[in-house]
XYZ file of C-alpha atoms in Angstrom:
607
model
C 10.034 -30.474 14.187
C 12.702 -30.950 16.369
C 11.698 -31.830 19.859
C 13.473 -30.369 22.438
C 12.954 -30.092 26.171
C 11.331 -26.782 25.942
C 8.954 -27.892 22.958
C 8.025 -30.842 25.142
C 7.555 -28.351 28.456
C 5.440 -25.811 25.545
C 3.000 -28.713 24.676
C 2.851 -29.404 28.033
C 2.043 -26.493 29.330
C -0.837 -26.507 25.667
C -2.174 -29.286 26.883
C -2.987 -28.124 30.460
C -4.967 -25.172 28.687
C -6.385 -26.404 25.342
C -6.943 -30.355 25.960
C -6.512 -33.190 24.376
C -8.888 -32.940 20.782
C -6.700 -29.861 20.748
C -3.316 -30.545 21.235
C -4.304 -34.020 19.217
C -5.068 -31.234 16.014
C -2.339 -28.937 17.122
C 0.304 -32.095 16.710
C -0.700 -32.936 13.506
C -0.468 -29.212 12.214
C 3.201 -29.001 13.544
C 3.845 -32.373 12.794
C 3.247 -31.785 8.590
C 6.796 -31.933 6.707
C 6.631 -28.040 5.284
C 6.449 -28.796 1.636
C 8.907 -25.780 0.874
C 10.624 -25.434 4.422
C 11.645 -21.855 5.030
C 14.715 -21.214 6.423
C 16.463 -22.503 3.521
C 13.569 -20.316 1.430
C 14.251 -17.223 3.483
C 17.638 -16.981 2.755
C 16.714 -17.840 -0.989
C 14.642 -14.279 -0.777
C 15.525 -11.964 1.540
C 17.443 -8.154 0.597
C 21.479 -9.347 -0.371
C 24.269 -6.821 -0.259
C 24.113 -6.175 -3.417
C 20.435 -5.719 -3.675
C 20.225 -3.204 -1.133
C 22.954 -1.444 -2.473
C 20.141 -1.045 -5.929
C 18.036 0.110 -3.546
C 20.088 2.789 -1.616
C 21.033 3.949 -5.083
C 17.090 4.113 -6.302
C 16.340 6.036 -3.422
C 16.461 8.966 -4.798
C 14.745 8.359 -7.615
C 11.023 8.247 -4.963
C 9.749 11.057 -6.189
C 8.192 11.368 -2.887
C 10.888 10.319 -0.142
C 8.997 10.892 3.877
C 11.082 11.398 7.159
C 9.550 8.310 8.632
C 10.293 8.173 12.263
C 9.841 4.747 13.642
C 8.752 4.579 17.297
C 10.676 1.945 20.184
C 9.479 2.286 23.537
C 12.206 0.351 25.745
C 11.725 -1.166 28.650
C 14.909 -3.114 31.517
C 15.589 -4.157 27.283
C 18.183 -6.789 27.407
C 22.080 -4.828 26.011
C 22.183 -7.421 23.222
C 18.959 -6.768 22.480
C 18.990 -3.623 21.841
C 21.516 -3.286 19.936
C 20.888 -5.843 17.886
C 17.381 -3.439 17.384
C 19.941 -0.300 16.511
C 22.009 -1.968 14.312
C 18.588 -3.340 12.204
C 17.596 0.677 11.857
C 20.646 1.322 10.490
C 21.303 -1.240 8.095
C 17.806 -0.162 6.251
C 18.637 0.758 1.816
C 16.170 3.943 2.566
C 18.402 6.387 4.284
C 15.588 9.431 5.877
C 14.371 8.093 9.046
C 14.491 8.883 12.571
C 14.645 6.358 15.175
C 13.175 7.175 18.679
C 13.898 5.936 21.323
C 11.187 6.639 24.652
C 12.962 4.213 28.140
C 11.056 4.082 30.814
C 14.230 1.492 32.601
C 14.128 2.737 35.662
C 18.182 3.661 36.522
C 20.514 4.498 33.062
C 22.080 1.679 31.923
C 19.762 1.509 28.512
C 20.781 5.651 27.956
C 24.034 4.224 29.011
C 24.271 1.420 26.287
C 22.504 4.074 23.737
C 24.502 6.764 23.902
C 28.106 5.351 23.709
C 26.459 3.525 20.062
C 25.632 6.652 18.863
C 29.134 7.843 19.843
C 30.136 5.024 18.312
C 28.835 5.033 15.636
C 28.696 8.977 15.257
C 24.356 8.458 15.079
C 22.923 11.286 14.991
C 18.820 9.621 13.350
C 18.365 8.656 16.589
C 16.583 10.560 19.407
C 16.772 9.119 23.266
C 14.240 10.154 25.917
C 14.200 8.988 29.533
C 10.905 8.128 31.066
C 10.163 9.110 34.153
C 8.467 7.342 34.899
C 6.546 2.987 33.569
C 3.543 4.491 32.237
C 3.447 0.642 30.164
C 3.708 0.116 26.294
C 0.736 2.808 25.174
C 2.040 5.240 26.850
C 5.682 4.501 26.139
C 4.949 4.536 22.535
C 3.208 7.698 22.862
C 6.190 9.279 24.426
C 8.110 8.197 22.055
C 5.338 8.951 19.808
C 6.006 13.415 21.088
C 10.086 12.409 19.605
C 8.714 11.619 16.007
C 9.349 14.527 13.588
C 8.084 12.249 10.926
C 4.982 12.365 7.644
C 5.489 8.692 9.392
C 5.702 6.394 11.573
C 6.853 3.305 11.721
C 6.857 0.705 15.460
C 9.404 -1.705 16.154
C 9.067 -3.654 19.848
C 12.698 -3.007 21.616
C 13.924 -7.419 21.414
C 12.955 -6.832 17.791
C 14.376 -6.718 13.979
C 13.555 -4.417 10.439
C 14.847 -6.264 7.881
C 16.929 -4.344 5.779
C 14.565 -3.236 2.709
C 11.910 -2.960 5.438
C 11.727 0.675 4.873
C 12.820 1.241 1.252
C 10.020 -1.119 0.268
C 7.164 0.351 2.082
C 8.724 3.840 0.865
C 7.715 2.197 -2.354
C 4.340 1.472 -1.741
C 3.786 4.713 -0.937
C 5.027 6.212 -4.342
C 3.230 3.384 -6.495
C -0.261 3.917 -4.065
C 0.102 7.250 -2.587
C -3.481 6.246 -0.844
C -2.406 5.093 1.086
C -1.755 6.625 4.774
C -1.155 3.210 6.545
C 0.656 -0.035 5.052
C 2.005 -3.167 7.076
C 3.866 -6.394 5.788
C 4.596 -9.932 6.534
C 6.290 -10.955 8.813
C 8.342 -14.029 10.763
C 9.929 -14.813 14.888
C 13.742 -15.448 14.728
C 15.058 -17.392 17.510
C 18.576 -17.198 19.385
C 20.544 -20.736 18.727
C 24.225 -22.072 18.973
C 24.365 -21.355 14.962
C 22.887 -18.250 15.458
C 18.998 -15.908 14.370
C 16.339 -19.533 13.504
C 13.732 -17.491 11.057
C 10.943 -20.291 11.535
C 6.979 -19.322 11.194
C 6.682 -16.570 8.190
C 3.729 -15.028 8.241
C 2.438 -14.081 4.988
C -0.247 -12.531 5.242
C -3.042 -11.483 2.777
C -3.976 -8.026 1.607
C -6.617 -6.121 3.293
C -9.075 -8.138 4.866
C -12.017 -6.303 7.561
C -12.879 -9.354 8.638
C -9.677 -11.177 9.523
C -8.813 -8.722 10.655
C -11.811 -9.211 13.294
C -11.271 -12.526 13.856
C -7.348 -12.130 15.101
C -4.846 -8.629 14.438
C -3.265 -10.458 11.649
C -1.589 -6.923 10.739
C 0.489 -6.424 13.822
C 4.011 -5.779 12.314
C 5.971 -4.017 9.909
C 3.506 -1.055 10.452
C 3.340 2.687 9.166
C 1.181 4.963 9.546
C 0.633 8.259 8.232
C 1.077 11.269 10.894
C -2.002 13.240 10.300
C -4.424 9.173 11.029
C -1.835 8.686 13.800
C -2.660 12.141 14.757
C -5.951 12.037 14.358
C -6.734 8.716 16.057
C -4.652 10.709 19.251
C -1.850 8.035 19.863
C -2.480 4.662 21.803
C -4.766 4.754 24.262
C -3.748 2.726 28.135
C -6.859 1.568 28.445
C -5.891 -1.237 26.077
C -2.549 -2.401 27.169
C -1.366 -5.163 25.866
C -3.834 -5.142 23.287
C -2.576 -1.416 22.471
C -1.468 -2.503 19.013
C -4.823 -4.642 17.758
C -7.111 -1.110 19.388
C -4.871 1.107 17.676
C -4.296 -1.028 14.239
C -8.494 -1.047 14.289
C -9.014 2.220 15.311
C -6.601 3.785 13.093
C -8.269 1.294 9.279
C -11.893 3.370 10.144
C -9.868 6.345 9.038
C -7.587 5.762 7.001
C -8.263 6.637 2.877
C -6.194 3.443 2.056
C -4.992 -0.077 3.821
C -1.577 -0.696 2.074
C -0.318 -3.987 2.156
C 3.764 -5.204 1.804
C 3.915 -8.658 0.640
C 7.391 -9.509 2.029
C 9.273 -10.351 6.213
C 10.655 -6.828 6.958
C 9.774 -7.423 10.353
C 11.661 -10.370 12.669
C 9.671 -10.719 15.101
C 11.986 -12.305 18.951
C 11.017 -15.356 20.615
C 12.444 -16.189 23.823
C 10.647 -17.556 26.979
C 8.502 -14.695 28.330
C 7.333 -13.358 24.843
C 3.933 -14.207 23.481
C 4.967 -15.020 20.046
C 6.202 -17.971 21.427
C 4.041 -17.915 24.690
C 1.059 -17.345 24.889
C -0.148 -18.363 27.984
C 2.384 -15.462 29.506
C 0.258 -12.192 28.780
C -3.538 -13.490 28.821
C -4.186 -10.171 30.049
C -3.871 -8.042 26.337
C -6.653 -11.281 24.681
C -8.923 -9.742 27.387
C -7.930 -6.268 25.977
C -8.002 -7.221 22.862
C -11.873 -8.035 23.393
C -12.534 -5.123 24.341
C -11.124 -3.091 21.470
C -12.782 -5.243 18.699
C -15.828 -3.885 20.993
C -14.931 -0.572 21.252
C -14.445 -1.020 17.684
C -17.230 -2.349 16.769
C -19.022 0.174 18.663
C -17.443 2.879 16.759
C -17.952 1.967 13.361
C -21.900 1.415 14.968
C -21.900 -2.359 13.423
C -23.725 -4.571 16.256
C -22.039 -7.714 17.360
C -21.450 -9.793 20.152
C -17.606 -10.790 20.572
C -15.666 -13.697 21.988
C -12.772 -14.993 22.264
C -11.769 -19.026 20.725
C -10.170 -21.582 21.882
C -6.974 -19.928 20.550
C -5.471 -17.125 22.765
C -5.513 -13.892 20.308
C -8.466 -14.939 17.639
C -12.634 -14.275 18.465
C -15.426 -14.160 16.692
C -18.136 -12.082 15.609
C -21.256 -12.873 15.807
C -23.741 -10.317 13.845
C -27.211 -10.163 14.972
C -29.924 -10.930 12.954
C -32.378 -7.190 11.539
C -35.952 -8.192 11.554
C -37.360 -11.540 10.824
C -36.836 -11.421 6.530
C -37.445 -14.037 4.442
C -34.863 -16.426 2.796
C -35.570 -18.213 0.067
C -33.688 -21.040 -0.312
C -33.020 -22.243 -4.120
C -32.139 -26.143 -4.718
C -32.013 -26.747 -8.397
C -32.435 -31.129 -8.414
C -32.046 -33.841 -10.935
C -33.715 -37.167 -9.660
C -31.855 -38.477 -6.457
C -34.619 -37.765 -4.069
C -32.669 -39.838 -1.153
C -30.062 -37.348 -1.806
C -32.908 -34.557 -1.630
C -34.400 -36.031 1.057
C -31.366 -35.705 3.093
C -31.009 -31.930 2.228
C -33.853 -30.535 2.809
C -35.215 -33.107 6.429
C -31.545 -30.853 7.474
C -33.012 -27.409 5.942
C -36.054 -28.598 8.204
C -34.383 -28.694 11.745
C -33.382 -24.652 10.739
C -33.685 -22.715 13.788
C -34.581 -19.810 11.794
C -37.797 -19.970 10.953
C -39.188 -17.367 7.753
C -37.461 -19.486 4.620
C -38.814 -21.039 1.757
C -37.932 -24.034 -0.254
C -37.680 -23.563 -4.052
C -36.819 -26.918 -5.979
C -36.030 -26.501 -9.973
C -36.533 -29.101 -10.650
C -34.098 -30.193 -14.154
C -35.385 -33.084 -16.579
C -36.043 -36.171 -13.983
C -37.408 -39.371 -14.871
C -37.019 -41.151 -11.870
C -40.246 -42.361 -10.069
C -38.978 -41.991 -6.891
C -38.310 -38.877 -7.085
C -42.153 -37.229 -8.441
C -42.741 -38.949 -5.751
C -40.356 -37.086 -3.397
C -41.935 -33.974 -4.980
C -46.027 -35.117 -3.818
C -44.837 -35.868 -0.587
C -43.842 -32.393 -0.167
C -46.235 -30.762 -2.532
C -49.597 -32.546 -3.277
C -50.229 -32.117 -6.324
C -49.894 -28.326 -7.154
C -46.114 -28.746 -6.708
C -46.654 -25.872 -4.080
C -46.637 -26.990 -0.469
C -45.918 -26.204 3.370
C -43.605 -27.671 5.805
C -44.724 -28.762 9.521
C -43.082 -25.237 10.139
C -45.089 -23.616 7.964
C -42.483 -22.857 5.877
C -43.611 -22.273 1.527
C -41.987 -25.622 -0.300
C -42.516 -25.301 -4.532
C -41.913 -27.242 -7.728
C -40.413 -25.090 -10.722
C -39.759 -26.822 -13.316
C -36.696 -25.444 -15.552
C -37.893 -27.926 -19.529
C -33.956 -26.836 -20.948
C -31.268 -28.962 -20.779
C -28.965 -28.201 -17.470
C -26.997 -24.873 -17.019
C -26.548 -24.306 -14.010
C -26.885 -21.036 -13.949
C -29.803 -20.191 -15.776
C -31.771 -22.872 -13.098
C -30.736 -20.096 -10.322
C -31.939 -17.684 -12.244
C -35.029 -19.716 -13.478
C -35.578 -20.074 -9.233
C -34.210 -16.655 -7.963
C -37.362 -15.503 -10.540
C -39.707 -17.642 -8.964
C -38.252 -16.386 -4.841
C -40.060 -13.817 -2.729
C -37.326 -13.966 -0.104
C -35.475 -10.583 0.680
C -32.494 -13.299 0.039
C -30.894 -16.121 -1.957
C -30.056 -19.238 -0.888
C -28.022 -21.256 -3.381
C -27.787 -24.857 -1.768
C -26.781 -28.134 -3.919
C -29.437 -30.544 -3.112
C -25.820 -32.385 -2.000
C -25.627 -30.973 1.003
C -26.305 -31.839 4.488
C -26.602 -28.875 6.756
C -24.701 -29.967 10.186
C -25.245 -26.049 12.155
C -28.642 -25.517 12.985
C -28.696 -21.913 13.157
C -26.856 -21.970 9.830
C -29.509 -19.424 8.115
C -29.261 -17.240 11.141
C -24.897 -16.710 10.910
C -25.628 -16.324 8.161
C -28.493 -13.334 8.113
C -26.307 -11.622 9.944
C -23.168 -11.183 8.159
C -25.567 -10.920 4.523
C -27.410 -8.273 6.394
C -24.286 -5.512 6.176
C -24.268 -3.173 4.324
C -20.180 -3.890 3.011
C -21.106 -7.530 2.380
C -22.470 -8.914 -0.767
C -21.807 -12.927 -0.437
C -21.679 -14.899 2.509
C -19.801 -19.055 2.157
C -20.222 -21.636 4.291
C -17.383 -24.501 5.387
C -18.223 -27.828 3.381
C -16.726 -31.227 4.553
C -16.671 -34.403 2.623
C -18.905 -37.396 3.779
C -15.649 -38.022 5.100
C -14.809 -35.302 7.707
C -12.105 -33.886 5.700
C -11.850 -30.375 4.294
C -14.192 -29.860 0.960
C -14.201 -25.771 1.130
C -12.852 -22.854 2.827
C -12.840 -20.492 0.375
C -11.736 -19.766 -2.943
C -8.263 -18.765 -3.475
C -8.498 -16.821 -7.728
C -5.385 -18.318 -10.212
C -4.086 -21.776 -8.556
C -4.807 -24.493 -10.764
C -4.664 -21.940 -13.228
C -7.745 -20.619 -12.775
C -9.072 -21.575 -9.192
C -9.236 -23.225 -6.789
C -10.418 -24.471 -2.929
C -8.839 -24.150 -0.039
C -8.060 -26.373 2.457
C -8.705 -29.627 0.559
C -8.522 -32.614 2.248
C -8.084 -31.395 6.066
C -9.161 -32.990 8.771
C -12.071 -31.763 10.352
C -10.559 -30.357 13.581
C -7.341 -29.011 12.024
C -7.566 -25.430 11.661
C -5.051 -24.777 8.724
C -1.813 -22.401 8.842
C -2.989 -19.594 11.176
C -6.328 -20.696 11.968
C -7.426 -20.055 8.211
C -9.698 -22.593 7.874
C -11.777 -21.487 11.118
C -11.421 -17.454 10.423
C -14.042 -15.816 9.422
C -11.964 -14.024 6.784
C -12.155 -12.412 3.135
C -12.510 -14.626 -0.006
C -12.163 -13.111 -3.620
C -15.118 -16.380 -3.484
C -17.292 -19.012 -1.881
C -19.016 -21.908 -3.646
C -22.398 -21.782 -4.455
C -22.805 -25.191 -3.210
C -23.938 -23.015 -0.203
C -23.474 -19.456 -0.600
C -26.018 -16.659 0.548
C -26.505 -13.163 -1.739
C -29.410 -10.349 -0.947
C -31.454 -10.414 -3.301
C -31.497 -6.955 -4.761
C -27.718 -7.481 -5.395
C -27.916 -10.598 -7.329
C -30.745 -9.231 -9.259
C -28.915 -6.294 -9.801
C -26.001 -7.556 -11.687
C -28.344 -10.301 -13.588
C -27.085 -13.485 -11.460
C -25.085 -16.496 -12.018
C -23.224 -15.839 -15.897
C -25.630 -18.439 -18.374
C -22.922 -18.946 -20.053
C -20.386 -20.344 -17.291
C -23.337 -23.126 -17.628
C -21.728 -26.424 -15.409
C -18.058 -24.181 -13.807
C -16.810 -21.256 -12.611
C -20.191 -19.324 -12.163
C -19.836 -19.202 -8.627
C -16.302 -17.514 -9.279
C -17.555 -15.717 -11.642
C -20.512 -14.337 -9.040
C -18.289 -13.859 -6.736
C -15.600 -11.715 -8.794
C -18.644 -9.500 -10.009
C -19.947 -8.659 -6.727
C -17.289 -7.756 -5.437
C -16.136 -5.104 -8.648
C -19.467 -3.776 -7.272
C -17.388 -3.313 -3.602
C -19.422 -5.470 -1.950
C -17.377 -8.444 1.018
C -17.543 -11.963 0.002
C -17.351 -13.569 3.058
C -16.215 -16.833 4.510
C -18.123 -17.992 7.360
C -16.990 -21.627 8.923
C -19.661 -20.845 12.437
C -21.919 -21.833 9.320
C -20.928 -25.678 8.733
C -22.380 -28.639 6.016
C -21.360 -31.916 4.185
C -20.486 -31.535 0.637
C -21.287 -34.907 -1.844
C -20.658 -33.576 -4.064
C -22.077 -33.115 -7.548
C -23.423 -36.178 -7.140
C -26.803 -35.384 -9.587
C -24.157 -33.815 -12.499
C -21.739 -37.032 -13.540
C -17.775 -36.687 -13.918
C -16.325 -34.830 -16.661
C -15.823 -37.638 -19.220
C -16.372 -37.067 -23.044
C -15.344 -35.380 -25.523
C -18.360 -32.686 -25.085
C -17.683 -31.885 -21.603
C -14.345 -31.809 -21.970
C -14.891 -28.859 -24.850
C -17.487 -27.187 -22.623
C -15.005 -27.321 -19.983
C -12.568 -25.326 -21.644
C -14.428 -22.794 -22.927
C -15.608 -21.398 -20.008
C -12.522 -21.465 -19.008
C -11.381 -19.364 -21.462
C -14.027 -17.246 -20.732
C -13.032 -16.878 -16.463
C -8.782 -16.055 -18.382
C -10.818 -13.610 -20.743
C -12.962 -11.740 -18.597
C -10.551 -11.545 -15.334
C -7.177 -11.658 -16.534
C -6.733 -8.939 -14.575
C -6.501 -10.656 -11.108
C -5.436 -14.105 -12.804
C -1.921 -11.107 -13.810
C -2.410 -9.274 -11.105
C -2.962 -12.068 -8.418
C -5.959 -12.337 -5.749
C -5.564 -9.889 -3.735
C -7.135 -12.301 -0.333
C -3.874 -14.642 -1.146
C -0.273 -13.716 -0.901
C 1.630 -14.080 -3.631
C 4.683 -16.177 -2.097
C 2.212 -18.753 -1.879
C 2.076 -21.660 -4.589
C -0.241 -21.813 -6.898
C 0.081 -25.659 -7.120
C -1.200 -25.964 -3.713
C -4.245 -25.336 -1.853
C -3.056 -25.289 1.945
C -1.280 -21.267 2.063
C 2.142 -23.518 0.925
C 5.348 -21.305 0.351
C 6.016 -21.729 -3.661
C 9.519 -22.385 -5.268
């Protein structure tokens, strides 16, 4: 990262707002070298002239060729930006469009630029309307929508740019997935430099992630919405100015049959000193409006929840309350390692949620210290009571180690409505962890909730699992320092993944039983991955909840994969996953953008 006077000014502003600790973590994130620099990557993968010519020819082959209205609210738009924006729309390889400009600028400066531009290019697809008063971004956008005649409405800011293939790629997805009623793309930022526009800060997004959308308006640009949905939600609402797009997107996703995503950079968000992209502090009112939009979304969907703003502007936390006082059964497989188990249970005993039971599944322990600790907890009968009144019992699995079978056996002894799978080498940090997990797990659309786990050296061990990395799957952000948040704060936001680790997860007991628990054909590896994918196949969400934090001392009681038998078994389990889940391995994890590398676990670009 090049140090410039302007970046120094931005750094000072950031330091004053966020404080020294956050500033240091942010600086670490910024100073880490890119595995694959974005500038050259963008030039390599952008649609070239030959590809655009091919797209223009293929356009006639689409069975569905909708008329798309691109709506732009204008206000005192700089002539250069206005002209470049119109150029970017006229350069589209898809031709069935109109550009609707709703201009609230006093006087006729913008009008003159537009009229001259249309005359020069003999362009009849640009519609212009001068507004008598400035009604703000929302009101001005609605005026542009009123001009629109398209089946689909696209949204573009007056100083931003569309990639030339933007509309083509949108229509291509409309044809491939006809149920789509809202589509968004990836985006980047562009900055004017001495050598021209520089592309930077790409935002490669997952497919639709409801929990990520409740954490941040990640959808933003480029956005196309079917006209019927726009009409049904009533356009944009002026009372949410500053976050009108967030409010609009939330309302549209509530109604859309299907939300589509084009994993390509189709939108270029211009950076300048007054833009939110460059200076989040320039529009602090927008983040209050975003909080209000999220609160209204929860009310409309009938979901109780408390919204708070996170440290970084534009990012939010929704804390879901617990209904009732359900019993939680905590299942802890164990073989020896009495001190490890003690540390785990002592951390659980600090929980602020009191209605739980602990079931220790004993598996062929041999150390006297282990049985002495069992007696300390449970007496001679194998069942005791903790100081808080919670039941703790030991059940004995007499066969060999099979993580799946052991947990299924433990679950058969559970009385709780919710099950927590917890490794004996976990030390809970968050005392309110059970109510945090319960609040999410009680949501009818959620099937599994996972946690943020650290190694003892305060680096990340787990922040969600992505399918396809290293051939099968891998934990995200291993080695990232605690306090750092990774790519677009992903490690610190509640969001959806395809899987989370069973070292610490919660699931409803009835769902666990419905899909017959963990797959016993996977004795050691990938049983949590398979369980999560089967839950997803039932239509449920898997939630990564970073507000549940714990240390993971990682598989001390299992040992290393260092024998021929273990290596053979690991290979067989890999083959099992590849056979059962070939579709997701072949087509890619929907919660991980296909432009990311499958050799790294940190959202690095593929070469």
